[in-house]
Coordinates of C-alpha atoms and ligand atoms in Angstrom, one line a residue:
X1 CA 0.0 0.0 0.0
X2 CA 1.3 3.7 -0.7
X3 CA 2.2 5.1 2.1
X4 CA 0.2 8.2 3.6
X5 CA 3.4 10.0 5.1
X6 CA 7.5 8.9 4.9
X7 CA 9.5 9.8 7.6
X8 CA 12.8 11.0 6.6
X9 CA 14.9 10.3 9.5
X10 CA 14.1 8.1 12.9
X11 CA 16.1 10.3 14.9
X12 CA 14.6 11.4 18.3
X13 CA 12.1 13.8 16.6
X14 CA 11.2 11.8 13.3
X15 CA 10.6 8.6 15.8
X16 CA 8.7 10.7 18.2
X17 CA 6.7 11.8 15.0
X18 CA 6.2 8.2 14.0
X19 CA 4.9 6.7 17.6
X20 CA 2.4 9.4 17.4
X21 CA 0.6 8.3 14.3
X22 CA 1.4 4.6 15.5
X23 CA -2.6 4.2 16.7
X24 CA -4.2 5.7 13.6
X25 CA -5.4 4.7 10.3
X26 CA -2.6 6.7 8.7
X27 CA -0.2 4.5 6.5
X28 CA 3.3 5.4 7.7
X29 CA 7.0 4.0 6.6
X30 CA 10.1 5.4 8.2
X31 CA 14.0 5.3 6.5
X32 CA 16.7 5.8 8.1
X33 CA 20.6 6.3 6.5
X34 CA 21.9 4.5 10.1
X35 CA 21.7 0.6 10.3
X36 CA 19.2 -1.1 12.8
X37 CA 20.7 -0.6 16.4
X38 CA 23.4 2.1 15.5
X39 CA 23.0 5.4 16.9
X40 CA 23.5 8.4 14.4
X41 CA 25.3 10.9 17.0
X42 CA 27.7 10.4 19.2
X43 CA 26.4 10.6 22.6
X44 CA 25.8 13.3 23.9
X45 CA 23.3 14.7 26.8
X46 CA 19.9 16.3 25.6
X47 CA 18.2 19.0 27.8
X48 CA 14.5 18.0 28.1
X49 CA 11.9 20.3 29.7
X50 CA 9.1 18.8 31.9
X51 CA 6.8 19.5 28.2
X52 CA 9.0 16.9 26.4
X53 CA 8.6 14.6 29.5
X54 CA 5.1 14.7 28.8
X55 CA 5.2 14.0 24.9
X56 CA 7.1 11.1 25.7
X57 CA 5.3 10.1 28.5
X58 CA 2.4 10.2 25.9
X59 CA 4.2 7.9 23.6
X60 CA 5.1 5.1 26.5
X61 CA 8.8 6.2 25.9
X62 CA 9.5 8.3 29.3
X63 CA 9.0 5.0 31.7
X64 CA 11.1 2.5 29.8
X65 CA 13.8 5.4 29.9
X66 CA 13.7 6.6 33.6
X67 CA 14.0 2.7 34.2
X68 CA 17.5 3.3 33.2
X69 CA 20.4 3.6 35.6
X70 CA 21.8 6.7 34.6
X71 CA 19.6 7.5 31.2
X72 CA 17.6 10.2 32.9
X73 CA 18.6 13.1 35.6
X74 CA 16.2 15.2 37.4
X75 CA 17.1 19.5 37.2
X76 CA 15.4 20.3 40.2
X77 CA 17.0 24.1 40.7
X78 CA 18.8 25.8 38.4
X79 CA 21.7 29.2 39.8
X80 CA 21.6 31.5 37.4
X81 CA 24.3 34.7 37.5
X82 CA 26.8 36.9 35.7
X83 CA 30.6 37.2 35.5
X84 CA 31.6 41.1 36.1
X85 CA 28.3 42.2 37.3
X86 CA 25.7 41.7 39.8
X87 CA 22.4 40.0 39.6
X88 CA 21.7 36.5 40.2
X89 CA 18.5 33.9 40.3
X90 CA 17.6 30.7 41.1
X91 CA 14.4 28.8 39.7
X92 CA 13.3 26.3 41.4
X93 CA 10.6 23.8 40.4
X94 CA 9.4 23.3 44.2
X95 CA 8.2 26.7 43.1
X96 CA 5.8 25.3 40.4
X97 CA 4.9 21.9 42.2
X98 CA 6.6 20.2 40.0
X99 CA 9.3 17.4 40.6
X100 CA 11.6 19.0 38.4
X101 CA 12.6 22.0 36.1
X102 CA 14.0 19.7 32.9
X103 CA 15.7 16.4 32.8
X104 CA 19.1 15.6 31.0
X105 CA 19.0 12.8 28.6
X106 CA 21.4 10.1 27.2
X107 CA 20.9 10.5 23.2
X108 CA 21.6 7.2 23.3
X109 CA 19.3 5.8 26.0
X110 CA 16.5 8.1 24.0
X111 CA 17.3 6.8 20.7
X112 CA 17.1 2.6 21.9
X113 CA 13.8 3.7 24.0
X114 CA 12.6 5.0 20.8
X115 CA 13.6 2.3 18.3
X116 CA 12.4 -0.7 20.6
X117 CA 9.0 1.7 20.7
X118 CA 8.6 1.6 17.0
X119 CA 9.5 -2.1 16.9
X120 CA 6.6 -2.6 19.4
X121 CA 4.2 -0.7 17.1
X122 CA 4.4 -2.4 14.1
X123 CA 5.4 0.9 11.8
X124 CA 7.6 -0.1 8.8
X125 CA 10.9 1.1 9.7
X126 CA 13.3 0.8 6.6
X127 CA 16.9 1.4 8.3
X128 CA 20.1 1.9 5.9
X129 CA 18.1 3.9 3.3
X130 CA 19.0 7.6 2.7
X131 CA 16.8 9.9 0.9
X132 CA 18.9 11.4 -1.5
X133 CA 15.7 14.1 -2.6
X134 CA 12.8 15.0 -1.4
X135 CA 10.8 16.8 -3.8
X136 CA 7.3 16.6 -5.5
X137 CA 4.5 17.8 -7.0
X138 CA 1.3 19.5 -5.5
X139 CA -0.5 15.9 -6.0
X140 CA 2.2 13.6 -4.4
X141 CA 5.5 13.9 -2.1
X142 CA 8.3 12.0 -4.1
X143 CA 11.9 10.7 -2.0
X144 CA 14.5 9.4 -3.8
X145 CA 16.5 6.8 -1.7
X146 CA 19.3 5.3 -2.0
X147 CA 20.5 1.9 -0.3
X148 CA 19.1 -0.9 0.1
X149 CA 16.0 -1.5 -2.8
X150 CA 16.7 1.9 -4.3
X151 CA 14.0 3.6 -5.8
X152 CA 11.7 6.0 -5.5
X153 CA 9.0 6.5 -3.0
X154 CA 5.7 8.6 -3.0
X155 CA 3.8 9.7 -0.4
X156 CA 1.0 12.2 0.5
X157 CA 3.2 14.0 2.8
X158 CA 6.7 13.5 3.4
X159 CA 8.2 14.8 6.8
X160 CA 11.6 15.4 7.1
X161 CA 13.3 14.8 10.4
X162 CA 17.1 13.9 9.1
X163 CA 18.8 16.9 11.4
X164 CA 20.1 19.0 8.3
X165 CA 17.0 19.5 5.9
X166 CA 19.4 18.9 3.2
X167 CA 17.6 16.8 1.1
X168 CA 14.2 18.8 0.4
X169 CA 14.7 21.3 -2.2
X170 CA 12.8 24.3 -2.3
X171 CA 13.6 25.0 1.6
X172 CA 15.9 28.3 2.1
X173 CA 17.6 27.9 5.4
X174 CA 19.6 30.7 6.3
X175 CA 22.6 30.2 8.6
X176 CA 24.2 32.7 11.2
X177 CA 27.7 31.6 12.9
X178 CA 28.5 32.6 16.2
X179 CA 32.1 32.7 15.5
X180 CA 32.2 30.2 19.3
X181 CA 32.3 26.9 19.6
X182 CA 31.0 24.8 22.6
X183 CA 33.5 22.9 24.5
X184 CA 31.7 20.1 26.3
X185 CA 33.4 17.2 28.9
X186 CA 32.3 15.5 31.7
X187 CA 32.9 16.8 34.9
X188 CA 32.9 15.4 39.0
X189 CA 32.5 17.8 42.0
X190 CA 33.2 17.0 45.5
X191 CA 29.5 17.3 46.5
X192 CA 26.8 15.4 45.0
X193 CA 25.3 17.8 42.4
X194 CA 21.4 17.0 44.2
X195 CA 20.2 18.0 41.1
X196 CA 21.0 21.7 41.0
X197 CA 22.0 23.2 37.3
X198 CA 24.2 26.1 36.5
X199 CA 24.1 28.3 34.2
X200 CA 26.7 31.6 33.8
X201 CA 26.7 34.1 31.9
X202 CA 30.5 35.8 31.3
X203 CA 32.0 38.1 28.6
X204 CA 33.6 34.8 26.6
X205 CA 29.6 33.6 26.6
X206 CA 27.4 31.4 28.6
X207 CA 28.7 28.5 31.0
X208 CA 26.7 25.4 31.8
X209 CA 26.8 22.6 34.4
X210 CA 24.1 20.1 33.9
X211 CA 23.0 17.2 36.9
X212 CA 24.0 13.9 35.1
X213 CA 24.3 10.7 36.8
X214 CA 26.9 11.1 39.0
X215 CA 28.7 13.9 37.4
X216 CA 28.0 16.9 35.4
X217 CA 27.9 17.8 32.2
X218 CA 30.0 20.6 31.0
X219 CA 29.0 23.0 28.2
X220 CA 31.4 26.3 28.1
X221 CA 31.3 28.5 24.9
X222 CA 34.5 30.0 23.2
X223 CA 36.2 31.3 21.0
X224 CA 37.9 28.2 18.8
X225 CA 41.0 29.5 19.8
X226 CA 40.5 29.7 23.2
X227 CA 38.8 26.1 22.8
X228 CA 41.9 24.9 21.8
X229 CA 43.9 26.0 24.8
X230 CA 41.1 24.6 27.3
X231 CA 41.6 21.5 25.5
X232 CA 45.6 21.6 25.7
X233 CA 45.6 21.8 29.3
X234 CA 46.0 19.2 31.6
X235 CA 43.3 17.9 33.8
X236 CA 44.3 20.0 36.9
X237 CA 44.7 23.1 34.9
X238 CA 41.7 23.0 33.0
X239 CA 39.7 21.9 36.3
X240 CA 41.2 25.4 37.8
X241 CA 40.5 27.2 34.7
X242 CA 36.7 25.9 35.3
X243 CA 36.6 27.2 38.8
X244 CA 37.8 30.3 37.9
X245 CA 35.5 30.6 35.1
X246 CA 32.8 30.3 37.9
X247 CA 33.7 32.5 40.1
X248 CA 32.7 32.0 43.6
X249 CA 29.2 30.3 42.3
X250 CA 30.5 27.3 42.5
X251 CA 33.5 25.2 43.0
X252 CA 35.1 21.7 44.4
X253 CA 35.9 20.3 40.7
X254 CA 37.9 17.4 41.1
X255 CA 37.7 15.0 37.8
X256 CA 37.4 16.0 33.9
X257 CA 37.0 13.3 31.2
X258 CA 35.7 13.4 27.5
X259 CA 36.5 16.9 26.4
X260 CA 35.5 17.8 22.5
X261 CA 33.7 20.6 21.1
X262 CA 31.6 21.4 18.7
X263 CA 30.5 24.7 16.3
X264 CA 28.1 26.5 17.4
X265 CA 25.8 27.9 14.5
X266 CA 21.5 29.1 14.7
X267 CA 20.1 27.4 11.6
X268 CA 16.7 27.3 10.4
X269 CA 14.3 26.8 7.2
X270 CA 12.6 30.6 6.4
X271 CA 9.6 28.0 6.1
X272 CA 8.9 24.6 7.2
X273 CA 6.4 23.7 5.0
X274 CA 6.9 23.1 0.9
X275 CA 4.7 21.0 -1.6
X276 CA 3.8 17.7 -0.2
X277 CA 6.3 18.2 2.3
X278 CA 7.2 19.7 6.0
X279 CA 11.0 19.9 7.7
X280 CA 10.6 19.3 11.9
X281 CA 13.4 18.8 14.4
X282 CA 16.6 20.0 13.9
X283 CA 16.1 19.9 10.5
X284 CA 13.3 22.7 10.7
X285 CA 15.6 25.0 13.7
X286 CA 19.0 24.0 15.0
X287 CA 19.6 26.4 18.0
X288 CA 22.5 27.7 20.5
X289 CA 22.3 25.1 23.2
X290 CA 22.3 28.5 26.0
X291 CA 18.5 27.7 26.5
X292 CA 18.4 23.8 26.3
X293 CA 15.5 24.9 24.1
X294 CA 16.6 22.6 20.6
X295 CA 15.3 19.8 21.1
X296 CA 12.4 20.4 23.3
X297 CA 11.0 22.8 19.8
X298 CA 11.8 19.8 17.6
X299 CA 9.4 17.1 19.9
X300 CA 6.4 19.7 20.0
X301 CA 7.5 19.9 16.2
X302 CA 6.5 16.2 16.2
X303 CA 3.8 16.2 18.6
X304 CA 1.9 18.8 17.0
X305 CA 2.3 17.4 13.4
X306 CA 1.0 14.1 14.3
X307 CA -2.0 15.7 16.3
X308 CA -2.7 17.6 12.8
X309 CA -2.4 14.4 10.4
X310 CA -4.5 12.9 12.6
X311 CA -7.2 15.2 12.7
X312 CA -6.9 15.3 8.9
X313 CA -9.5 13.6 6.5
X314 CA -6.8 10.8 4.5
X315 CA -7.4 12.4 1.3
X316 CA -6.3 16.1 2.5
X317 CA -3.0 14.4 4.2
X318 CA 0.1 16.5 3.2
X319 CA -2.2 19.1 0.6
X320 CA -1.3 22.6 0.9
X321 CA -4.3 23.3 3.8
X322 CA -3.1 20.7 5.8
X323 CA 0.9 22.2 5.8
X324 CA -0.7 26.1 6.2
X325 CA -2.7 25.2 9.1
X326 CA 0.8 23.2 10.7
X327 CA 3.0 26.1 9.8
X328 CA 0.3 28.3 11.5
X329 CA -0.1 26.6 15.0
X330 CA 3.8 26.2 15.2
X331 CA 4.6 29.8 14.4
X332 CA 4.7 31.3 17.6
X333 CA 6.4 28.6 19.8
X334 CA 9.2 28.5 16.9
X335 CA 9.6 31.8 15.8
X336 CA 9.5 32.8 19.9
X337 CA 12.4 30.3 20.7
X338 CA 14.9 31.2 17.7
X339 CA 14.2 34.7 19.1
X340 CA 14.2 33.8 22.8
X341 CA 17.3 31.6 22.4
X342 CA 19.5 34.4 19.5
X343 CA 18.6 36.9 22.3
X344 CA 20.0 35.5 25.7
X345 CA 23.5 34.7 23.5
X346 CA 23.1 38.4 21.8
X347 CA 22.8 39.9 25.3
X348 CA 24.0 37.6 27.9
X349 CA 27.1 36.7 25.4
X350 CA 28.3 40.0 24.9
X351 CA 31.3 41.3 26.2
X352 CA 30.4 45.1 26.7
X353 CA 30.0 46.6 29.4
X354 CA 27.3 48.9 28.8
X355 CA 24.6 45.8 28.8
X356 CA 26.2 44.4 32.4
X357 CA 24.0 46.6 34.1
X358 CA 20.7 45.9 32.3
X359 CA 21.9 41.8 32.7
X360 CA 21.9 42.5 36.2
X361 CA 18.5 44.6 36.4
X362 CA 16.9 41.6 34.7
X363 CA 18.0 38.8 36.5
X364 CA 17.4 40.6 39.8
X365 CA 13.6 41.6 38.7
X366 CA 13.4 38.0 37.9
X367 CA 14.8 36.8 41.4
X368 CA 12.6 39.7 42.8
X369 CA 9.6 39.0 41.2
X370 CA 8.2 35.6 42.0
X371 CA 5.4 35.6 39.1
X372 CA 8.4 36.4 36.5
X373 CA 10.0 34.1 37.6
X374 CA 7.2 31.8 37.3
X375 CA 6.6 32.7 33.4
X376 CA 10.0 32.4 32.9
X377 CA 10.4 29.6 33.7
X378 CA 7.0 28.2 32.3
X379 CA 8.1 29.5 29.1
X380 CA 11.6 27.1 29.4
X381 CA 9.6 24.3 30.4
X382 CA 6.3 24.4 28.1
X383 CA 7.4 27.0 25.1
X384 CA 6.0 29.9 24.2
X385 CA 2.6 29.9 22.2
Ligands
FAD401 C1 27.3 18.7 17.3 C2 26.0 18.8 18.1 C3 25.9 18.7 19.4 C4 24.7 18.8 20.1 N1 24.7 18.8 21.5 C5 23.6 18.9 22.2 C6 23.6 18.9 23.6 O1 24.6 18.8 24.2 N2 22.4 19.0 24.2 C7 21.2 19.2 23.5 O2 20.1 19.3 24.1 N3 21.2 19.2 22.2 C8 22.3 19.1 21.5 N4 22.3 19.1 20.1 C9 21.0 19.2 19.4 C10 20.4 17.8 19.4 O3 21.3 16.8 19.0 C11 19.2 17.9 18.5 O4 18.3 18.8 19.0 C12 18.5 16.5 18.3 O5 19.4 15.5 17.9 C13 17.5 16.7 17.1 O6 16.8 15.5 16.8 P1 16.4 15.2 15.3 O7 15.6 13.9 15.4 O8 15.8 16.4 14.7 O9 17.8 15.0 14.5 P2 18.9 13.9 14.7 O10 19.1 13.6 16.1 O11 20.1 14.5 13.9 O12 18.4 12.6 13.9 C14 18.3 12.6 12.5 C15 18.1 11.2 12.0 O13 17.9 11.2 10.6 C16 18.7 10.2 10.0 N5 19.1 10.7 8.7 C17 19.9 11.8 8.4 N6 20.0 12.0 7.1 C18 19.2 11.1 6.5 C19 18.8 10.9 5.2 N7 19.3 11.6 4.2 N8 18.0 9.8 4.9 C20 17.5 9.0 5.9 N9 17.8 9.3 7.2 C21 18.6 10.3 7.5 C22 19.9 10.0 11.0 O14 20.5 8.7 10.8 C23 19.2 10.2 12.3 O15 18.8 9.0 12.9 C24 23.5 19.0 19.4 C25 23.6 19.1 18.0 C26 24.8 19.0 17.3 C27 24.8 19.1 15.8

């Protein structure tokens, strides 16, 4: 039978997609370039806001996950504060009677939680097979793929979740490059971390330790050059460079491991929808990671799509209606966390002195002002519609 929607990529977001229509009439195959079992990343830790708990609660991912040693960690407070100025916050998710803020992820963990899923729902997963194009016609979504049984495939819709976008055509992403890079490693304190994040903001750019298992994990942003240094010290120097880094919010590093970075680049599609066809995930937004905001866009990406498909007569599945009213109920959450997330590096990354003081006024209004501190913080767990 021709399928009703392909799924380009069973990454997190394109398998989150997938589980979603998994109890519907809707006739779905997936493909996937990596072979059954691999992962397509290397691991690395996903921030997940108490939303994306919920999507994948929805999907009977979350349980098989936190079952897990180690796959899931509770944020239950995170310290937020400044190099070189004053102001400072804390958000706490006693605050919202919640059992916690966000969680940090194993890719990993997510990615087997999500594949046995889809083995358990009977959706045709094709793994090894990369679309090479994704293009169409108003009538039909086609995907070229290569791999094993290459061919062509149609479809009525054909969502793209393969990270990039860079096999649909007629998509204009536009790319801006923070000239940093993101050195990330593994890092042991002396105390328990109890699940308590930080985040800092200094002139070089913004400075994360994320609860994880038994450690933390380590974001730092940088110039590449000065990357390079951090990553030519030894362990005891870099672990005082940390320290220092941190000022007197925190302290008592005693082990590094893993150090690597990464470029750090905001990428998005002007639009997400095309003929017979719609980019989601990373594919649609790839963000700073300052916010942890990413990934949590690209699952209500997924959640939202399959809610619409759904709801969709068969016959109207992928036609242009169907993609308007998609791109129009993911607008504001999308458009709100490019903006949110480009903002907080433009203004908590800079280096001039000038916006110190407004930093400070806002993180203190925030600390001051328990109901913005509430919407804040809704807005980092839930997104902004
Ligand atoms: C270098 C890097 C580091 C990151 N670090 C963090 C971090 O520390 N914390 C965090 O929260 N987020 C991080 N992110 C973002 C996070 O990885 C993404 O938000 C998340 O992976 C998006 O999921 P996705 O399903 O959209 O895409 P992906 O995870 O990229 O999955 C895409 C899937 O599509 C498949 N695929 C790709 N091309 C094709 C094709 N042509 N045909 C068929 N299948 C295809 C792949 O095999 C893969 O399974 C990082 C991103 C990058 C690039």
């Amino acid at each position: 039978m021709l399928p009703d929607v392909v799924i380009v990529g069973a990454g997190p977001v394109g398998a989150t997609l997938a589980l979603g229509l998994a109890d519907s009439d809707v006739a779905v195959t997936v493909l996937d370039a990596r072979a059954k079992g691999e992962t397509a990343r290397g691991e690395r830790s996903l921030a997940l806001s108490h939303g994306a708990r919920l999507i994948l609660e929805r999907r009977g991912v979350w349980g098989v996950l936190a079952e897990q040693a180690d796959a899931v960690t509770a944020i239950t407070d995170i310290d937020i504060s400044q190099a070189g100025g004053f102001g400072m916050t804390r958000l706490c998710a006693a605050d919202h009677d919640l059992p916690a803020l966000g969680y940090v992820v194993s890719y990993r963990a997510l990615q087997a939680a999500l594949d046995a899923a889809l083995a358990r729902s009977g959706i045709e997963v094709r793994h090894g097979v990369t679309a090479t194009a994704v293009g169409g016609t108003s009538a039909y979504a086609a995907i070229d793929v290569a791999g094993a049984g290459a061919d062509v495939i149609t479809a009525r819709l054909a969502a793209v979740a393969d990270g990039t976008g860079a096999a649909v055509a007629g998509v204009a992403r536009q790319r801006h490059d923070y000239g940093q890079v993101a050195l990330i490693a593994r890092i042991w304190r002396e105390e328990p971390h109890a699940g308590l994040a930080y985040e800092r903001f200094t002139p070089e750019g913004p400075v994360a330790l994320l609860p994880e298992g038994d450690h933390y994990g380590l974001v730092w942003t940088a110039t590449a050059s000065r990357a390079e240094q951090l990553l030519a010290l030894d362990d005891a120097s870099f672990l005082a460079a940390l320290a220092q880094h941190f000022g007197n919010r925190t302290h008592g590093f005693i082990r590094v491991a893993d150090r690597r970075t990464f470029a750090l680049a905001l990428e998005f599609a002007r639009t997400t929808v095309g003929p017979r066809c719609v980019v989601l995930g990373n594919a649609a937004q790839a963000l700073h990671p300052v916010a942890g905001q990413g990934f949590n866009l690209g699952l209500r990406d997924a959640a939202e799509l399959a809610q619409i498909v759904v709801d969709t007569p068969r016959d109207s599945i992928g036609d242009a209606a169907m993609l308007a009213r998609y791109a129009r109920s993911r607008r504001t959450d999308r458009w709100a966390g490019i903006a949110f997330t480009h903002g907080l590096v433009s203004v908590f990354g800079s280096d001039l002195p000038f916006l110190r003081w407004p930093r400070g006024l806002a993180l203190t209004l925030l600390d001051a002002l328990p109901g913005a501190r509430r919407a804040f913080t809704r807005a980092v767990m839930f997104g902004l519609r």
